[in-house]
Amino acid sequence: ELMMAPYAIGHMKMAFLMEELGYKMNDNERVKYYLSNTLDMQELEESKFPTMSSLSHESHEAGKIKKKEPILVILGNPPYSGHSSNTGEWISKEIKAYYEVDGKPLGEKNPKWLQDDYVKFIRFAQWKIDQAGSGVIGFITNHSYLDNPTFRGMRQSLMNSFDEIYILDLHGNSLKKEKAKDGSKDENVFDIQQGVAIAFFIKNKEDYKSNKVFHSEIYGLREKKYNWLLKNNINTVKWKKAVPIAEFYIYAPSNNKLLEHYG
């Protein structure tokens, strides 16, 4: 979402913060804060038009970070859009990593939800952290990928990349008419119909794959969820260990004792 106003205000606020901390930037210095479409690796061509010239320079500088520089922390609330306009060559190729599970094609008749923008942003973040060899992702996104069968390849791929995955499901899915476990009303933390979840993906420098997935969830009214989030952090959440297994690799605790018999 390329919006000039928040970009300019962001630069100003960062400059003010640096000044408050006692650092004054030189004329040739800048905050590494760029206007760029994260999912597009194609850089804008040089142009003689004043505004376009600045955007082109910005695009080249952002491109260096996206393609080469190691990034260890990626945070965000990426856009959710089932009908993604991000169909560039790079992301279209990278997202194919989610189209297979256990080394075989998904075989889905309609895997279109893997093209949602938030899925592509998770894929970009995963790619950057893999590139760096270690790091942390903290995203709040649509929660459909946690248990929907279409996303099983995505879930397996993320488990292969990260040592620890923490999922805090905030529910609030009015499309599914979700209710709290006691039957009371469940509300979304945003003004949207789709339920959301906070996820932390952690990749350690040490060469081991523990593939630990932890899960917790909150139901209830929006204010209750806000208050709970204000008072808690990753260390105070009561996590339950999930054991995602083939073929669906669901990111929630489940009783698998009768799975073979059911199958």
Short mmCIF file of C-alpha atoms in Angstrom, two decimals:
data_model
loop_
_atom_site.label_atom_id
_atom_site.label_comp_id
_atom_site.label_asym_id
_atom_site.label_seq_id
_atom_site.Cartn_x
_atom_site.Cartn_y
_atom_site.Cartn_z
CA GLU A 1 0.00 0.00 0.00
CA LEU A 2 2.06 2.89 -1.31
CA MET A 3 0.84 5.93 0.62
CA MET A 4 2.92 9.10 0.69
CA ALA A 5 1.39 10.71 3.80
CA PRO A 6 2.25 7.99 6.37
CA TYR A 7 5.65 7.59 4.69
CA ALA A 8 6.47 11.30 5.12
CA ILE A 9 5.09 11.42 8.68
CA GLY A 10 7.05 8.27 9.52
CA HIS A 11 10.28 9.96 8.42
CA MET A 12 9.49 13.05 10.52
CA LYS A 13 8.65 11.02 13.62
CA MET A 14 11.82 8.94 13.32
CA ALA A 15 13.89 12.12 12.95
CA PHE A 16 12.22 13.61 16.05
CA LEU A 17 12.87 10.41 17.99
CA MET A 18 16.56 10.39 17.01
CA GLU A 19 16.83 14.01 18.13
CA GLU A 20 15.13 13.24 21.46
CA LEU A 21 17.66 10.45 21.98
CA GLY A 22 20.45 12.96 21.44
CA TYR A 23 21.49 12.13 17.87
CA LYS A 24 21.41 14.73 15.10
CA MET A 25 21.61 13.40 11.57
CA ASN A 26 24.00 14.92 9.04
CA ASP A 27 22.71 16.35 5.76
CA ASN A 28 23.72 13.23 3.83
CA GLU A 29 22.13 10.82 6.35
CA ARG A 30 18.63 9.36 6.31
CA VAL A 31 16.52 6.96 8.31
CA LYS A 32 16.33 3.59 6.58
CA TYR A 33 12.61 3.92 6.06
CA TYR A 34 11.51 3.24 2.49
CA LEU A 35 8.44 3.59 0.29
CA SER A 36 8.18 0.33 -1.62
CA ASN A 37 5.88 -2.50 -2.55
CA THR A 38 7.50 -5.27 -0.52
CA LEU A 39 6.24 -8.03 -2.82
CA ASP A 40 7.52 -6.46 -6.04
CA MET A 41 11.20 -7.02 -6.78
CA GLN A 42 11.03 -5.03 -10.03
CA GLU A 43 12.58 -1.62 -9.44
CA LEU A 44 11.12 1.57 -10.97
CA GLU A 45 13.03 2.89 -13.97
CA GLU A 46 14.86 6.21 -13.80
CA SER A 47 12.75 9.19 -14.86
CA LYS A 48 13.36 12.90 -15.49
CA PHE A 49 10.09 13.90 -13.83
CA PRO A 50 10.94 15.32 -10.34
CA THR A 51 8.52 13.19 -8.33
CA MET A 52 9.15 10.03 -10.36
CA SER A 53 12.90 10.53 -10.01
CA SER A 54 12.57 10.47 -6.20
CA LEU A 55 10.35 7.38 -6.30
CA SER A 56 12.81 5.64 -8.60
CA HIS A 57 15.72 6.35 -6.22
CA GLU A 58 13.59 5.13 -3.32
CA SER A 59 12.76 1.97 -5.23
CA HIS A 60 16.44 1.21 -5.90
CA GLU A 61 17.41 1.77 -2.26
CA ALA A 62 14.54 -0.41 -1.03
CA GLY A 63 15.51 -3.06 -3.58
CA LYS A 64 18.98 -3.38 -2.03
CA ILE A 65 17.39 -4.12 1.36
CA LYS A 66 14.78 -6.51 0.01
CA LYS A 67 17.18 -8.54 -2.11
CA LYS A 68 20.49 -8.48 -0.25
CA GLU A 69 20.65 -7.04 3.25
CA PRO A 70 19.94 -9.45 6.13
CA ILE A 71 16.79 -8.62 8.09
CA LEU A 72 16.37 -10.26 11.50
CA VAL A 73 12.99 -8.88 12.63
CA ILE A 74 9.87 -8.48 10.49
CA LEU A 75 6.74 -7.03 12.08
CA GLY A 76 3.41 -6.08 10.63
CA ASN A 77 -0.28 -6.28 9.91
CA PRO A 78 -0.11 -7.04 6.18
CA PRO A 79 -3.12 -6.36 3.96
CA TYR A 80 -5.67 -9.13 3.50
CA SER A 81 -6.95 -9.40 -0.04
CA GLY A 82 -8.25 -12.63 -1.51
CA HIS A 83 -8.09 -11.04 -4.96
CA SER A 84 -4.45 -10.01 -4.84
CA SER A 85 -3.06 -7.53 -7.34
CA ASN A 86 0.47 -8.64 -6.40
CA THR A 87 1.06 -10.99 -9.29
CA GLY A 88 4.68 -10.13 -10.13
CA GLU A 89 7.12 -12.76 -11.36
CA TRP A 90 9.10 -13.05 -8.10
CA ILE A 91 6.25 -13.57 -5.64
CA SER A 92 4.33 -15.76 -8.10
CA LYS A 93 7.34 -18.09 -8.17
CA GLU A 94 8.01 -18.01 -4.40
CA ILE A 95 4.41 -18.70 -3.37
CA LYS A 96 4.58 -22.04 -5.22
CA ALA A 97 6.47 -23.36 -2.15
CA TYR A 98 3.03 -23.57 -0.49
CA TYR A 99 1.48 -25.58 -3.31
CA GLU A 100 2.94 -28.91 -2.22
CA VAL A 101 2.90 -31.03 0.91
CA ASP A 102 5.10 -34.01 1.78
CA GLY A 103 6.82 -33.56 -1.60
CA LYS A 104 3.58 -33.93 -3.59
CA PRO A 105 1.30 -31.35 -5.24
CA LEU A 106 -1.64 -30.21 -3.09
CA GLY A 107 -4.12 -31.46 -5.64
CA GLU A 108 -6.62 -28.73 -4.69
CA LYS A 109 -9.25 -27.90 -7.30
CA ASN A 110 -9.32 -24.27 -6.21
CA PRO A 111 -6.25 -23.19 -4.19
CA LYS A 112 -6.96 -19.47 -4.78
CA TRP A 113 -6.74 -18.51 -1.09
CA LEU A 114 -3.00 -19.16 -1.24
CA GLN A 115 -2.90 -16.06 -3.43
CA ASP A 116 -4.19 -13.82 -0.62
CA ASP A 117 -1.87 -10.88 0.05
CA TYR A 118 -1.29 -11.79 3.72
CA VAL A 119 -0.09 -15.26 2.64
CA LYS A 120 2.34 -13.64 0.22
CA PHE A 121 3.67 -11.33 2.94
CA ILE A 122 4.25 -14.33 5.23
CA ARG A 123 6.10 -16.02 2.35
CA PHE A 124 8.27 -12.92 1.82
CA ALA A 125 9.08 -12.73 5.55
CA GLN A 126 9.91 -16.46 5.65
CA TRP A 127 12.20 -16.04 2.63
CA LYS A 128 14.06 -13.12 4.24
CA ILE A 129 14.56 -14.89 7.58
CA ASP A 130 15.72 -18.06 5.79
CA GLN A 131 18.14 -15.87 3.85
CA ALA A 132 19.52 -14.37 7.09
CA GLY A 133 19.77 -17.77 8.81
CA SER A 134 17.99 -16.60 11.97
CA GLY A 135 15.35 -14.12 13.06
CA VAL A 136 11.82 -13.45 14.23
CA ILE A 137 8.53 -12.67 12.49
CA GLY A 138 5.62 -11.10 14.39
CA PHE A 139 2.44 -10.76 12.31
CA ILE A 140 -1.26 -10.30 12.94
CA THR A 141 -3.22 -11.73 10.00
CA ASN A 142 -6.31 -13.56 8.85
CA HIS A 143 -6.45 -16.82 10.88
CA SER A 144 -7.67 -19.09 8.05
CA TYR A 145 -4.21 -20.59 7.46
CA LEU A 146 -4.18 -22.23 10.92
CA ASP A 147 -6.51 -25.13 10.06
CA ASN A 148 -7.90 -24.75 6.54
CA PRO A 149 -6.83 -27.80 4.45
CA THR A 150 -5.79 -25.56 1.52
CA PHE A 151 -2.95 -24.13 3.66
CA ARG A 152 -1.42 -27.47 4.73
CA GLY A 153 1.59 -27.01 2.43
CA MET A 154 2.13 -23.53 3.87
CA ARG A 155 2.00 -24.88 7.43
CA GLN A 156 4.53 -27.62 6.64
CA SER A 157 6.83 -25.16 4.86
CA LEU A 158 6.79 -22.78 7.86
CA MET A 159 7.57 -25.67 10.22
CA ASN A 160 10.55 -26.59 8.05
CA SER A 161 11.88 -23.00 8.28
CA PHE A 162 11.24 -22.14 11.92
CA ASP A 163 12.25 -23.78 15.19
CA GLU A 164 9.38 -22.36 17.22
CA ILE A 165 5.94 -21.12 16.17
CA TYR A 166 3.57 -19.38 18.59
CA ILE A 167 -0.05 -18.88 17.53
CA LEU A 168 -2.47 -16.68 19.48
CA ASP A 169 -5.88 -17.09 17.84
CA LEU A 170 -8.03 -14.02 18.53
CA HIS A 171 -11.04 -15.55 16.70
CA GLY A 172 -13.88 -13.08 15.97
CA ASN A 173 -14.84 -14.74 12.68
CA SER A 174 -18.38 -13.56 11.87
CA LEU A 175 -18.29 -15.50 8.59
CA LYS A 176 -18.16 -18.70 10.66
CA LYS A 177 -20.53 -17.17 13.25
CA GLU A 178 -17.97 -17.92 15.98
CA LYS A 179 -19.08 -17.78 19.59
CA ALA A 180 -17.16 -18.06 22.87
CA LYS A 181 -16.96 -21.58 24.34
CA ASP A 182 -19.68 -20.71 26.87
CA GLY A 183 -21.99 -19.64 24.03
CA SER A 184 -21.57 -15.90 24.62
CA LYS A 185 -20.76 -13.32 21.92
CA ASP A 186 -17.34 -13.33 20.26
CA GLU A 187 -16.11 -10.12 18.60
CA ASN A 188 -13.27 -9.27 16.24
CA VAL A 189 -10.43 -6.98 17.37
CA PHE A 190 -10.79 -5.17 14.01
CA ASP A 191 -13.82 -3.96 12.04
CA ILE A 192 -13.69 -6.93 9.68
CA GLN A 193 -15.58 -10.20 9.27
CA GLN A 194 -12.56 -12.50 9.01
CA GLY A 195 -11.09 -13.80 12.28
CA VAL A 196 -7.47 -12.92 13.07
CA ALA A 197 -4.47 -14.40 14.85
CA ILE A 198 -1.12 -13.15 16.12
CA ALA A 199 1.81 -15.36 15.12
CA PHE A 200 5.47 -15.41 16.15
CA PHE A 201 7.84 -17.44 13.98
CA ILE A 202 11.31 -17.92 15.50
CA LYS A 203 14.40 -19.24 13.73
CA ASN A 204 17.50 -19.84 15.86
CA LYS A 205 21.10 -19.62 14.69
CA GLU A 206 21.85 -23.08 16.02
CA ASP A 207 21.47 -25.76 13.39
CA TYR A 208 18.52 -27.69 14.80
CA LYS A 209 14.90 -28.10 13.83
CA SER A 210 12.79 -28.58 16.95
CA ASN A 211 9.56 -27.74 15.07
CA LYS A 212 7.71 -26.77 18.23
CA VAL A 213 4.27 -25.26 17.68
CA PHE A 214 2.44 -23.59 20.57
CA HIS A 215 -1.15 -22.41 20.57
CA SER A 216 -3.42 -20.23 22.68
CA GLU A 217 -6.73 -18.51 22.01
CA ILE A 218 -9.04 -15.77 23.24
CA TYR A 219 -12.80 -15.50 22.83
CA GLY A 220 -15.15 -12.75 23.96
CA LEU A 221 -15.94 -9.08 23.46
CA ARG A 222 -13.48 -6.74 21.75
CA GLU A 223 -12.72 -4.69 24.89
CA LYS A 224 -11.99 -7.86 26.84
CA LYS A 225 -9.50 -8.92 24.17
CA TYR A 226 -7.86 -5.47 24.12
CA ASN A 227 -7.47 -5.49 27.90
CA TRP A 228 -6.03 -8.99 27.87
CA LEU A 229 -3.52 -8.07 25.14
CA LEU A 230 -2.41 -4.98 27.06
CA LYS A 231 -1.70 -7.02 30.19
CA ASN A 232 0.05 -10.00 28.61
CA ASN A 233 3.14 -10.84 26.57
CA ILE A 234 4.63 -13.98 25.02
CA ASN A 235 5.98 -15.10 28.40
CA THR A 236 2.69 -14.83 30.32
CA VAL A 237 0.44 -16.59 27.80
CA LYS A 238 -0.65 -20.10 28.78
CA TRP A 239 0.57 -21.92 25.69
CA LYS A 240 -0.56 -25.41 24.76
CA LYS A 241 1.72 -27.54 22.65
CA ALA A 242 0.28 -28.50 19.27
CA VAL A 243 1.55 -31.53 17.37
CA PRO A 244 0.90 -30.84 13.67
CA ILE A 245 1.02 -34.17 11.82
CA ALA A 246 0.58 -35.34 8.23
CA GLU A 247 -1.26 -34.69 6.11
CA PHE A 248 -2.88 -31.51 7.37
CA TYR A 249 -0.32 -30.18 9.91
CA ILE A 250 -2.97 -28.21 11.83
CA TYR A 251 -1.66 -25.44 14.11
CA ALA A 252 -3.90 -26.24 17.10
CA PRO A 253 -3.83 -28.90 19.83
CA SER A 254 -5.83 -31.96 18.83
CA ASN A 255 -6.45 -35.48 20.08
CA ASN A 256 -4.90 -37.75 17.46
CA LYS A 257 -5.46 -41.11 19.20
CA LEU A 258 -8.32 -42.13 16.89
CA LEU A 259 -6.91 -40.46 13.77
CA GLU A 260 -5.74 -43.68 12.12
CA HIS A 261 -9.05 -45.42 12.84
CA TYR A 262 -10.99 -42.39 11.54
CA GLY A 263 -8.86 -42.32 8.37
#
